[in-house]
Amino acid sequence: MRKALHRARTSLRKAGVDYFRGDGSDWIALGALLFAVPALALGTLAMPEWCAPSALVLPIVAGGLLLRPASLLALYAASALALIVEAAVLNPGGYGDADRVTPGTILVVAAVGFLGLLIAQFRSRVGVPWRRGGTMLFDLRERIRVQSKLPKLPRGWHREMALRPAGGQSFSGDFVVAARTNGGRTLEVVLTDVSGKGMDAASRALLLSGAFGGLLGSLPPHAFLPAANGYLLRQDWDEGFATSVHLVLDLDSGDYEMYSAGHLPALQLSAGTGRWEEMAAEGPLLGVYDGAQFDPIKGTLRPGDVLMLFTDGLVETAERDLTEGMDRLTGEADRYVSVGFQGAAWHLIEAVAKDVNDDRALLLLCRH
């Protein structure tokens, strides 16, 4: 998690978004909490039945969320002094049956303080203030969503895409980048499945989607995956491989080329035969070795044809193999032929892999 947030922070800084600069709010928070400690202590001394000595955990918890470790130590010193004063006043005869400040109270306050210090040190290392951490995570999710948005297509074409992260999380290691190139006559789409899942995979997906989006359209199609492979190798991640499929579609003729980096085959529905055919290009995983070659497969989308690109979480699980999963996907997809696949992408994920604990992505391209 710490590595993931660090990569996310670096990415946002490069993009011109910085949530991590310190300001005077730390001193304001420290002053407010230092005022709260003696106020609580006075309340305990004046009305111990209403304000227990354990109430000191409140500013300690708030300090763990708001303060830097150095400021937190000052708060802890004030809290310890307040606890000593309370013990001296409320327990004048030492510990006994009528104790107000018990050893248990001291242990609870100390334990909460230790946890607060761990939280503050974690925030200090990754540079994510609690007050803005939620905003940063929301921004990460929105950037991945925006970067995965498909461009509008001319009349006669329909496109849909659905992403569903593992475990109901907000972040996915699957992503799409797409662009209209060649004067708008060509659609280029790259669907990528980053190794792992959850926040760690999503932080890598954020970096890769930005890099891949910059490469798409700036290189000839045959050079895209080699450049993407070189980019992954330069990252030197412990778990840095990915699968990817790159579709280059002529929107006038329907002819396409498809390059694959260890990705699952696409599925094409032929309107003439009503059958689904696997379209499998050859190529190694991204980020495994330098100098990899990626050979394309060619095809054509005629009126009524449909092309599906997807990630393995949609069709492969521990309970079923790839062939069974793809058969189930095509069987469910046949239900949408009569309605032109309008709204089909999300519903197909629901029908085929609703409860799968893996990232799932599905892209549909239909020619009417």
Short mmCIF file of C-alpha atoms in Angstrom, two decimals:
data_model
loop_
_atom_site.label_atom_id
_atom_site.label_comp_id
_atom_site.label_asym_id
_atom_site.label_seq_id
_atom_site.Cartn_x
_atom_site.Cartn_y
_atom_site.Cartn_z
CA MET A 1 0.00 0.00 0.00
CA ARG A 2 2.81 2.41 0.88
CA LYS A 3 4.55 1.74 -2.45
CA ALA A 4 1.28 2.19 -4.29
CA LEU A 5 0.55 5.55 -2.68
CA HIS A 6 4.12 6.70 -3.29
CA ARG A 7 3.79 5.90 -7.00
CA ALA A 8 0.41 7.61 -7.07
CA ARG A 9 1.86 10.69 -5.39
CA THR A 10 4.72 10.83 -7.90
CA SER A 11 2.30 10.46 -10.78
CA LEU A 12 0.06 13.26 -9.55
CA ARG A 13 3.01 15.57 -9.01
CA LYS A 14 4.14 14.96 -12.59
CA ALA A 15 0.62 15.78 -13.69
CA GLY A 16 0.71 19.04 -11.77
CA VAL A 17 -1.45 17.96 -8.83
CA ASP A 18 0.20 18.26 -5.42
CA TYR A 19 -1.73 17.39 -2.29
CA PHE A 20 1.33 17.00 -0.13
CA ARG A 21 2.79 20.40 0.60
CA GLY A 22 2.80 21.33 4.23
CA ASP A 23 1.09 24.53 5.47
CA GLY A 24 0.17 26.29 8.68
CA SER A 25 -2.78 24.01 9.31
CA ASP A 26 -0.53 21.64 11.30
CA TRP A 27 0.21 24.37 13.81
CA ILE A 28 -3.45 25.36 13.98
CA ALA A 29 -4.46 21.76 14.66
CA LEU A 30 -1.73 21.36 17.28
CA GLY A 31 -2.83 24.53 19.06
CA ALA A 32 -6.45 23.42 19.11
CA LEU A 33 -5.57 19.97 20.45
CA LEU A 34 -3.21 21.40 23.09
CA PHE A 35 -6.10 23.56 24.24
CA ALA A 36 -8.43 20.54 24.31
CA VAL A 37 -6.15 18.49 26.59
CA PRO A 38 -6.27 20.79 29.68
CA ALA A 39 -9.95 21.48 28.98
CA LEU A 40 -10.70 17.77 29.20
CA ALA A 41 -8.50 17.44 32.28
CA LEU A 42 -10.39 20.26 34.03
CA GLY A 43 -13.67 18.61 33.05
CA THR A 44 -12.49 15.33 34.57
CA LEU A 45 -11.42 17.01 37.82
CA ALA A 46 -14.64 19.02 38.09
CA MET A 47 -17.13 16.36 36.98
CA PRO A 48 -15.41 12.93 36.94
CA GLU A 49 -18.75 11.15 36.62
CA TRP A 50 -19.41 12.94 33.29
CA CYS A 51 -15.89 13.26 31.89
CA ALA A 52 -13.76 10.17 32.44
CA PRO A 53 -9.94 10.30 32.37
CA SER A 54 -10.05 8.10 29.24
CA ALA A 55 -11.53 11.09 27.36
CA LEU A 56 -7.92 12.09 26.67
CA VAL A 57 -7.89 9.52 23.86
CA LEU A 58 -10.04 11.91 21.79
CA PRO A 59 -7.35 14.55 21.11
CA ILE A 60 -4.78 11.75 20.78
CA VAL A 61 -6.82 10.06 18.01
CA ALA A 62 -7.35 13.41 16.28
CA GLY A 63 -3.63 14.13 16.53
CA GLY A 64 -2.75 10.84 14.88
CA LEU A 65 -4.92 11.80 11.91
CA LEU A 66 -3.95 15.46 11.65
CA LEU A 67 -0.43 16.08 12.99
CA ARG A 68 3.10 15.35 11.91
CA PRO A 69 5.04 12.98 14.21
CA ALA A 70 7.09 15.80 15.78
CA SER A 71 3.96 17.79 16.63
CA LEU A 72 2.27 14.64 17.88
CA LEU A 73 4.99 14.12 20.48
CA ALA A 74 4.24 17.56 21.95
CA LEU A 75 0.57 16.59 22.22
CA TYR A 76 1.52 13.32 23.91
CA ALA A 77 3.65 15.17 26.47
CA ALA A 78 0.72 17.44 27.32
CA SER A 79 -1.63 14.43 27.58
CA ALA A 80 0.79 12.57 29.87
CA LEU A 81 1.08 15.62 32.13
CA ALA A 82 -2.72 15.94 32.27
CA LEU A 83 -3.04 12.25 33.19
CA ILE A 84 -0.48 12.64 35.97
CA VAL A 85 -2.37 15.63 37.41
CA GLU A 86 -5.66 13.75 37.24
CA ALA A 87 -4.15 10.75 39.02
CA ALA A 88 -2.66 12.95 41.76
CA VAL A 89 -5.96 14.76 42.41
CA LEU A 90 -8.42 11.91 41.97
CA ASN A 91 -6.30 9.21 43.60
CA PRO A 92 -4.76 10.97 46.59
CA GLY A 93 -4.43 7.74 48.55
CA GLY A 94 -2.97 5.66 45.76
CA TYR A 95 -4.75 3.01 43.69
CA GLY A 96 -7.76 1.44 45.30
CA ASP A 97 -11.36 0.42 44.72
CA ALA A 98 -12.51 4.02 44.19
CA ASP A 99 -9.77 4.88 41.69
CA ARG A 100 -10.73 7.29 38.94
CA VAL A 101 -7.43 6.91 37.06
CA THR A 102 -6.82 3.18 36.91
CA PRO A 103 -3.92 1.25 35.40
CA GLY A 104 -6.38 0.19 32.69
CA THR A 105 -7.04 3.84 31.81
CA ILE A 106 -3.33 4.52 31.52
CA LEU A 107 -2.86 1.42 29.34
CA VAL A 108 -5.72 2.41 27.00
CA VAL A 109 -4.41 5.97 26.57
CA ALA A 110 -0.88 4.67 25.93
CA ALA A 111 -2.08 2.08 23.40
CA VAL A 112 -4.13 4.66 21.48
CA GLY A 113 -1.15 6.99 21.51
CA PHE A 114 1.11 4.29 20.08
CA LEU A 115 -1.37 3.57 17.25
CA GLY A 116 -1.71 7.29 16.56
CA LEU A 117 2.06 7.60 16.25
CA LEU A 118 2.18 4.69 13.79
CA ILE A 119 -0.51 6.36 11.67
CA ALA A 120 1.32 9.68 11.73
CA GLN A 121 4.62 8.07 10.73
CA PHE A 122 2.91 6.20 7.88
CA ARG A 123 1.38 9.43 6.59
CA SER A 124 4.72 11.17 6.90
CA ARG A 125 6.50 8.50 4.84
CA VAL A 126 3.98 8.41 2.00
CA GLY A 127 3.19 12.12 2.16
CA VAL A 128 -0.59 11.77 2.28
CA PRO A 129 -2.26 14.11 4.78
CA TRP A 130 -5.43 12.60 6.20
CA ARG A 131 -7.35 15.79 5.40
CA ARG A 132 -6.59 15.45 1.69
CA GLY A 133 -5.99 11.72 1.26
CA GLY A 134 -9.59 11.07 0.28
CA THR A 135 -9.41 13.82 -2.34
CA MET A 136 -6.25 12.29 -3.77
CA LEU A 137 -7.80 8.83 -4.03
CA PHE A 138 -10.91 10.28 -5.66
CA ASP A 139 -8.70 12.09 -8.16
CA LEU A 140 -6.84 8.86 -8.94
CA ARG A 141 -10.09 7.06 -9.64
CA GLU A 142 -11.39 9.88 -11.83
CA ARG A 143 -8.17 10.07 -13.83
CA ILE A 144 -8.29 6.34 -14.58
CA ARG A 145 -11.96 6.67 -15.56
CA VAL A 146 -11.36 9.68 -17.82
CA GLN A 147 -8.32 8.10 -19.47
CA SER A 148 -10.42 5.00 -20.22
CA LYS A 149 -13.13 6.98 -22.01
CA LEU A 150 -13.66 5.93 -25.62
CA PRO A 151 -13.88 8.57 -28.37
CA LYS A 152 -17.09 9.08 -30.32
CA LEU A 153 -17.40 7.05 -33.50
CA PRO A 154 -19.05 7.95 -36.80
CA ARG A 155 -22.52 6.77 -37.81
CA GLY A 156 -22.71 3.05 -38.32
CA TRP A 157 -20.51 2.23 -35.33
CA HIS A 158 -21.32 1.50 -31.70
CA ARG A 159 -18.81 1.16 -28.86
CA GLU A 160 -19.19 0.28 -25.19
CA MET A 161 -16.82 -0.42 -22.37
CA ALA A 162 -17.22 -1.55 -18.76
CA LEU A 163 -14.60 -1.83 -16.02
CA ARG A 164 -15.26 -3.63 -12.76
CA PRO A 165 -12.52 -3.76 -10.09
CA ALA A 166 -11.88 -6.76 -7.85
CA GLY A 167 -13.70 -7.02 -4.56
CA GLY A 168 -15.97 -4.03 -5.17
CA GLN A 169 -13.05 -1.59 -4.85
CA SER A 170 -12.86 1.74 -6.63
CA PHE A 171 -9.55 1.01 -8.37
CA SER A 172 -8.74 -1.43 -11.13
CA GLY A 173 -5.58 -2.80 -12.69
CA ASP A 174 -7.40 -3.06 -16.04
CA PHE A 175 -7.53 0.04 -18.21
CA VAL A 176 -8.17 1.25 -21.75
CA VAL A 177 -6.61 4.07 -23.75
CA ALA A 178 -8.10 5.00 -27.11
CA ALA A 179 -7.75 7.67 -29.79
CA ARG A 180 -8.95 8.60 -33.24
CA THR A 181 -5.84 8.85 -35.44
CA ASN A 182 -5.03 9.28 -39.12
CA GLY A 183 -7.27 12.32 -39.38
CA GLY A 184 -10.04 10.58 -37.45
CA ARG A 185 -10.34 7.74 -39.96
CA THR A 186 -8.69 5.19 -37.65
CA LEU A 187 -9.64 4.07 -34.16
CA GLU A 188 -6.78 2.82 -32.01
CA VAL A 189 -7.68 1.07 -28.75
CA VAL A 190 -5.34 -0.50 -26.19
CA LEU A 191 -6.77 -2.74 -23.45
CA THR A 192 -4.25 -3.61 -20.74
CA ASP A 193 -4.36 -5.92 -17.74
CA VAL A 194 -1.70 -5.02 -15.15
CA SER A 195 -0.44 -7.82 -12.91
CA GLY A 196 -1.99 -7.89 -9.45
CA LYS A 197 -5.20 -6.20 -8.32
CA GLY A 198 -6.46 -3.53 -5.97
CA MET A 199 -4.70 -0.29 -5.10
CA ASP A 200 -1.19 -1.51 -5.93
CA ALA A 201 -2.19 -2.61 -9.44
CA ALA A 202 -4.28 0.53 -9.88
CA SER A 203 -1.34 2.82 -9.13
CA ARG A 204 0.69 1.05 -11.82
CA ALA A 205 -2.31 1.23 -14.14
CA LEU A 206 -2.46 5.00 -13.60
CA LEU A 207 1.18 5.41 -14.59
CA LEU A 208 0.90 3.08 -17.57
CA SER A 209 -2.34 4.58 -18.86
CA GLY A 210 -0.73 8.01 -18.90
CA ALA A 211 2.37 6.70 -20.69
CA PHE A 212 0.39 4.56 -23.14
CA GLY A 213 -1.98 7.41 -23.88
CA GLY A 214 1.01 9.57 -24.80
CA LEU A 215 2.44 6.88 -27.08
CA LEU A 216 -0.85 6.11 -28.83
CA GLY A 217 -1.04 7.95 -32.11
CA SER A 218 2.49 9.34 -31.84
CA LEU A 219 4.02 6.09 -33.11
CA PRO A 220 3.10 3.86 -36.05
CA PRO A 221 0.90 0.97 -34.86
CA HIS A 222 3.60 -1.68 -35.20
CA ALA A 223 5.90 0.32 -32.88
CA PHE A 224 3.43 0.84 -30.03
CA LEU A 225 3.80 -2.43 -28.10
CA PRO A 226 7.63 -2.51 -28.42
CA ALA A 227 7.71 1.03 -26.96
CA ALA A 228 5.28 0.04 -24.20
CA ASN A 229 7.40 -3.01 -23.42
CA GLY A 230 10.51 -0.85 -23.12
CA TYR A 231 8.68 1.54 -20.79
CA LEU A 232 7.70 -1.28 -18.42
CA LEU A 233 11.22 -2.68 -18.38
CA ARG A 234 12.61 0.73 -17.37
CA GLN A 235 10.27 0.88 -14.35
CA ASP A 236 12.04 -2.10 -12.73
CA TRP A 237 8.96 -3.06 -10.69
CA ASP A 238 8.99 -6.20 -8.56
CA GLU A 239 5.72 -7.27 -10.17
CA GLY A 240 5.89 -5.34 -13.39
CA PHE A 241 4.45 -7.40 -16.22
CA ALA A 242 1.19 -6.75 -18.06
CA THR A 243 -0.85 -8.17 -20.91
CA SER A 244 -2.14 -5.86 -23.61
CA VAL A 245 -4.04 -5.92 -26.89
CA HIS A 246 -3.77 -3.11 -29.45
CA LEU A 247 -6.55 -2.75 -32.03
CA VAL A 248 -6.10 -0.55 -35.11
CA LEU A 249 -9.47 -0.22 -36.90
CA ASP A 250 -10.17 1.56 -40.20
CA LEU A 251 -13.57 3.18 -39.61
CA ASP A 252 -14.25 3.51 -43.35
CA SER A 253 -13.59 -0.05 -44.50
CA GLY A 254 -13.88 -1.98 -41.23
CA ASP A 255 -10.47 -3.56 -41.79
CA TYR A 256 -8.34 -3.93 -38.68
CA GLU A 257 -5.00 -5.09 -37.37
CA MET A 258 -4.63 -6.43 -33.86
CA TYR A 259 -1.41 -6.80 -31.89
CA SER A 260 -1.21 -8.80 -28.67
CA ALA A 261 1.23 -8.90 -25.76
CA GLY A 262 0.29 -12.13 -24.02
CA HIS A 263 -3.37 -11.12 -23.99
CA LEU A 264 -6.43 -13.32 -24.45
CA PRO A 265 -7.78 -13.64 -28.00
CA ALA A 266 -10.59 -11.33 -29.05
CA LEU A 267 -13.96 -12.72 -30.07
CA GLN A 268 -15.62 -11.69 -33.35
CA LEU A 269 -19.24 -12.36 -34.22
CA SER A 270 -19.87 -12.79 -37.93
CA ALA A 271 -23.33 -11.56 -38.90
CA GLY A 272 -23.26 -13.87 -41.92
CA THR A 273 -22.81 -17.10 -39.98
CA GLY A 274 -23.97 -16.09 -36.48
CA ARG A 275 -20.82 -17.70 -35.04
CA TRP A 276 -18.12 -16.34 -32.76
CA GLU A 277 -14.52 -16.72 -33.88
CA GLU A 278 -11.36 -16.32 -31.80
CA MET A 279 -8.96 -13.70 -33.16
CA ALA A 280 -5.59 -14.46 -31.56
CA ALA A 281 -2.44 -12.48 -32.29
CA GLU A 282 0.96 -13.64 -31.05
CA GLY A 283 3.30 -11.80 -28.71
CA PRO A 284 4.98 -12.08 -25.27
CA LEU A 285 3.96 -10.35 -22.06
CA LEU A 286 4.94 -6.70 -21.62
CA GLY A 287 7.82 -6.09 -19.22
CA VAL A 288 9.43 -9.54 -19.43
CA TYR A 289 12.34 -9.16 -21.83
CA ASP A 290 13.80 -6.57 -24.17
CA GLY A 291 13.55 -6.76 -27.95
CA ALA A 292 10.17 -8.53 -27.98
CA GLN A 293 8.39 -8.82 -31.33
CA PHE A 294 4.64 -8.54 -31.80
CA ASP A 295 3.06 -9.92 -34.97
CA PRO A 296 -0.41 -8.67 -35.93
CA ILE A 297 -3.48 -10.56 -37.02
CA LYS A 298 -5.76 -8.99 -39.63
CA GLY A 299 -9.53 -9.03 -39.93
CA THR A 300 -12.57 -7.11 -41.09
CA LEU A 301 -15.73 -5.95 -39.34
CA ARG A 302 -18.63 -6.03 -41.79
CA PRO A 303 -22.10 -4.61 -41.13
CA GLY A 304 -23.67 -6.58 -38.29
CA ASP A 305 -20.32 -7.88 -36.99
CA VAL A 306 -19.25 -7.47 -33.36
CA LEU A 307 -15.78 -7.54 -31.77
CA MET A 308 -15.23 -8.17 -28.05
CA LEU A 309 -11.97 -7.42 -26.21
CA PHE A 310 -11.75 -8.43 -22.55
CA THR A 311 -9.42 -9.32 -19.69
CA ASP A 312 -8.96 -12.75 -18.10
CA GLY A 313 -10.96 -11.92 -14.97
CA LEU A 314 -14.09 -12.07 -17.10
CA VAL A 315 -13.65 -15.60 -18.43
CA GLU A 316 -11.09 -17.47 -16.30
CA THR A 317 -11.47 -18.45 -12.65
CA ALA A 318 -10.27 -21.21 -10.35
CA GLU A 319 -13.61 -23.00 -10.85
CA ARG A 320 -13.69 -22.89 -14.66
CA ASP A 321 -11.13 -22.95 -17.43
CA LEU A 322 -10.69 -20.42 -20.22
CA THR A 323 -12.64 -22.36 -22.86
CA GLU A 324 -15.67 -22.75 -20.59
CA GLY A 325 -15.55 -19.08 -19.66
CA MET A 326 -15.41 -17.90 -23.27
CA ASP A 327 -18.28 -20.22 -24.21
CA ARG A 328 -20.37 -18.76 -21.42
CA LEU A 329 -19.49 -15.21 -22.49
CA THR A 330 -20.50 -15.79 -26.11
CA GLY A 331 -23.68 -17.56 -25.01
CA GLU A 332 -24.71 -14.54 -22.94
CA ALA A 333 -23.64 -12.13 -25.70
CA ASP A 334 -25.98 -13.83 -28.19
CA ARG A 335 -28.90 -12.45 -26.18
CA TYR A 336 -27.97 -8.91 -27.28
CA VAL A 337 -27.68 -9.48 -31.02
CA SER A 338 -31.28 -8.44 -31.67
CA VAL A 339 -30.89 -5.12 -29.79
CA GLY A 340 -27.56 -4.14 -31.32
CA PHE A 341 -25.64 -4.66 -28.05
CA GLN A 342 -26.97 -1.44 -26.54
CA GLY A 343 -26.05 -1.48 -22.82
CA ALA A 344 -24.57 -4.96 -23.13
CA ALA A 345 -21.04 -4.47 -21.73
CA TRP A 346 -21.96 -3.95 -18.08
CA HIS A 347 -24.71 -6.58 -18.14
CA LEU A 348 -22.36 -9.17 -19.61
CA ILE A 349 -19.93 -8.68 -16.74
CA GLU A 350 -22.84 -9.03 -14.30
CA ALA A 351 -24.03 -12.22 -15.97
CA VAL A 352 -20.67 -13.92 -16.50
CA ALA A 353 -18.38 -12.75 -13.67
CA LYS A 354 -20.39 -10.82 -11.08
CA ASP A 355 -18.73 -12.27 -7.97
CA VAL A 356 -15.24 -12.91 -9.35
CA ASN A 357 -12.49 -11.52 -7.11
CA ASP A 358 -10.47 -10.12 -9.99
CA ASP A 359 -10.44 -7.01 -12.15
CA ARG A 360 -12.71 -7.36 -15.19
CA ALA A 361 -12.93 -5.27 -18.35
CA LEU A 362 -14.99 -5.68 -21.51
CA LEU A 363 -14.91 -3.61 -24.70
CA LEU A 364 -17.53 -4.01 -27.45
CA LEU A 365 -17.28 -2.67 -30.98
CA CYS A 366 -20.25 -3.14 -33.30
CA ARG A 367 -20.70 -2.19 -36.92
CA HIS A 368 -24.32 -1.59 -37.94
#
